[in-house]
Amino acid sequence: MNFKNILIVCGAIGVLILILPIIKIVLKGYIYSILVEYGFYLLIALAGGGYYLWKRLKA
């Protein structure tokens, strides 16, 4: 590996380190928005699954 390739790799790693917090913030916001929009349906699905499991274990 020559010096130019080492510089390219180090530069790419540096750019990723700088961009990573921004990517994390965007993904967190996206996930939180999905949870806010569909959280109620998720709770209903979890409650239904828990009820089904409880009835199955009880029988």
PDB file of C-alpha atoms in Angstrom:
ATOM      1  CA  MET A   1       0.000   0.000   0.000  1.00  0.00           C
ATOM      2  CA  ASN A   2       1.567   3.259  -1.023  1.00  0.00           C
ATOM      3  CA  PHE A   3       1.319   6.628   0.712  1.00  0.00           C
ATOM      4  CA  LYS A   4      -1.495   7.938  -1.494  1.00  0.00           C
ATOM      5  CA  ASN A   5      -3.771   5.006  -0.616  1.00  0.00           C
ATOM      6  CA  ILE A   6      -3.004   5.430   3.102  1.00  0.00           C
ATOM      7  CA  LEU A   7      -3.974   9.106   2.866  1.00  0.00           C
ATOM      8  CA  ILE A   8      -7.231   8.225   1.081  1.00  0.00           C
ATOM      9  CA  VAL A   9      -8.144   5.648   3.729  1.00  0.00           C
ATOM     10  CA  CYS A  10      -7.303   7.998   6.606  1.00  0.00           C
ATOM     11  CA  GLY A  11      -9.283  10.795   4.954  1.00  0.00           C
ATOM     12  CA  ALA A  12     -12.307   8.557   4.506  1.00  0.00           C
ATOM     13  CA  ILE A  13     -12.104   7.485   8.166  1.00  0.00           C
ATOM     14  CA  GLY A  14     -11.836  11.133   9.242  1.00  0.00           C
ATOM     15  CA  VAL A  15     -14.874  12.121   7.191  1.00  0.00           C
ATOM     16  CA  LEU A  16     -16.860   9.201   8.642  1.00  0.00           C
ATOM     17  CA  ILE A  17     -15.909  10.247  12.176  1.00  0.00           C
ATOM     18  CA  LEU A  18     -17.142  13.779  11.460  1.00  0.00           C
ATOM     19  CA  ILE A  19     -20.381  12.672   9.763  1.00  0.00           C
ATOM     20  CA  LEU A  20     -21.279   9.829  12.168  1.00  0.00           C
ATOM     21  CA  PRO A  21     -22.899  12.023  14.884  1.00  0.00           C
ATOM     22  CA  ILE A  22     -25.084  13.697  12.249  1.00  0.00           C
ATOM     23  CA  ILE A  23     -26.159  10.299  10.912  1.00  0.00           C
ATOM     24  CA  LYS A  24     -26.970   9.146  14.453  1.00  0.00           C
ATOM     25  CA  ILE A  25     -29.111  12.232  15.129  1.00  0.00           C
ATOM     26  CA  VAL A  26     -31.012  11.782  11.849  1.00  0.00           C
ATOM     27  CA  LEU A  27     -31.641   8.078  12.492  1.00  0.00           C
ATOM     28  CA  LYS A  28     -32.779   8.738  16.068  1.00  0.00           C
ATOM     29  CA  GLY A  29     -35.202  11.392  14.877  1.00  0.00           C
ATOM     30  CA  TYR A  30     -36.537   9.070  12.194  1.00  0.00           C
ATOM     31  CA  ILE A  31     -36.982   6.183  14.637  1.00  0.00           C
ATOM     32  CA  TYR A  32     -38.633   8.445  17.231  1.00  0.00           C
ATOM     33  CA  SER A  33     -41.041   9.803  14.621  1.00  0.00           C
ATOM     34  CA  ILE A  34     -41.980   6.256  13.597  1.00  0.00           C
ATOM     35  CA  LEU A  35     -42.538   5.339  17.250  1.00  0.00           C
ATOM     36  CA  VAL A  36     -44.727   8.387  17.776  1.00  0.00           C
ATOM     37  CA  GLU A  37     -46.799   7.641  14.666  1.00  0.00           C
ATOM     38  CA  TYR A  38     -47.145   3.886  15.063  1.00  0.00           C
ATOM     39  CA  GLY A  39     -46.463   3.382  18.783  1.00  0.00           C
ATOM     40  CA  PHE A  40     -50.120   2.825  19.633  1.00  0.00           C
ATOM     41  CA  TYR A  41     -50.404   0.062  17.043  1.00  0.00           C
ATOM     42  CA  LEU A  42     -47.200  -1.478  18.367  1.00  0.00           C
ATOM     43  CA  LEU A  43     -48.633  -1.495  21.887  1.00  0.00           C
ATOM     44  CA  ILE A  44     -51.832  -3.156  20.652  1.00  0.00           C
ATOM     45  CA  ALA A  45     -49.796  -5.806  18.818  1.00  0.00           C
ATOM     46  CA  LEU A  46     -47.640  -6.467  21.893  1.00  0.00           C
ATOM     47  CA  ALA A  47     -50.699  -6.697  24.132  1.00  0.00           C
ATOM     48  CA  GLY A  48     -52.395  -9.106  21.728  1.00  0.00           C
ATOM     49  CA  GLY A  49     -49.268 -11.232  21.469  1.00  0.00           C
ATOM     50  CA  GLY A  50     -48.854 -11.282  25.241  1.00  0.00           C
ATOM     51  CA  TYR A  51     -52.493 -12.242  25.734  1.00  0.00           C
ATOM     52  CA  TYR A  52     -52.188 -15.039  23.157  1.00  0.00           C
ATOM     53  CA  LEU A  53     -49.001 -16.324  24.809  1.00  0.00           C
ATOM     54  CA  TRP A  54     -50.595 -16.173  28.269  1.00  0.00           C
ATOM     55  CA  LYS A  55     -53.676 -18.101  27.093  1.00  0.00           C
ATOM     56  CA  ARG A  56     -51.462 -20.684  25.383  1.00  0.00           C
ATOM     57  CA  LEU A  57     -49.254 -21.172  28.447  1.00  0.00           C
ATOM     58  CA  LYS A  58     -52.294 -21.361  30.729  1.00  0.00           C
ATOM     59  CA  ALA A  59     -53.931 -24.114  28.651  1.00  0.00           C
TER      60      ALA A  59
END
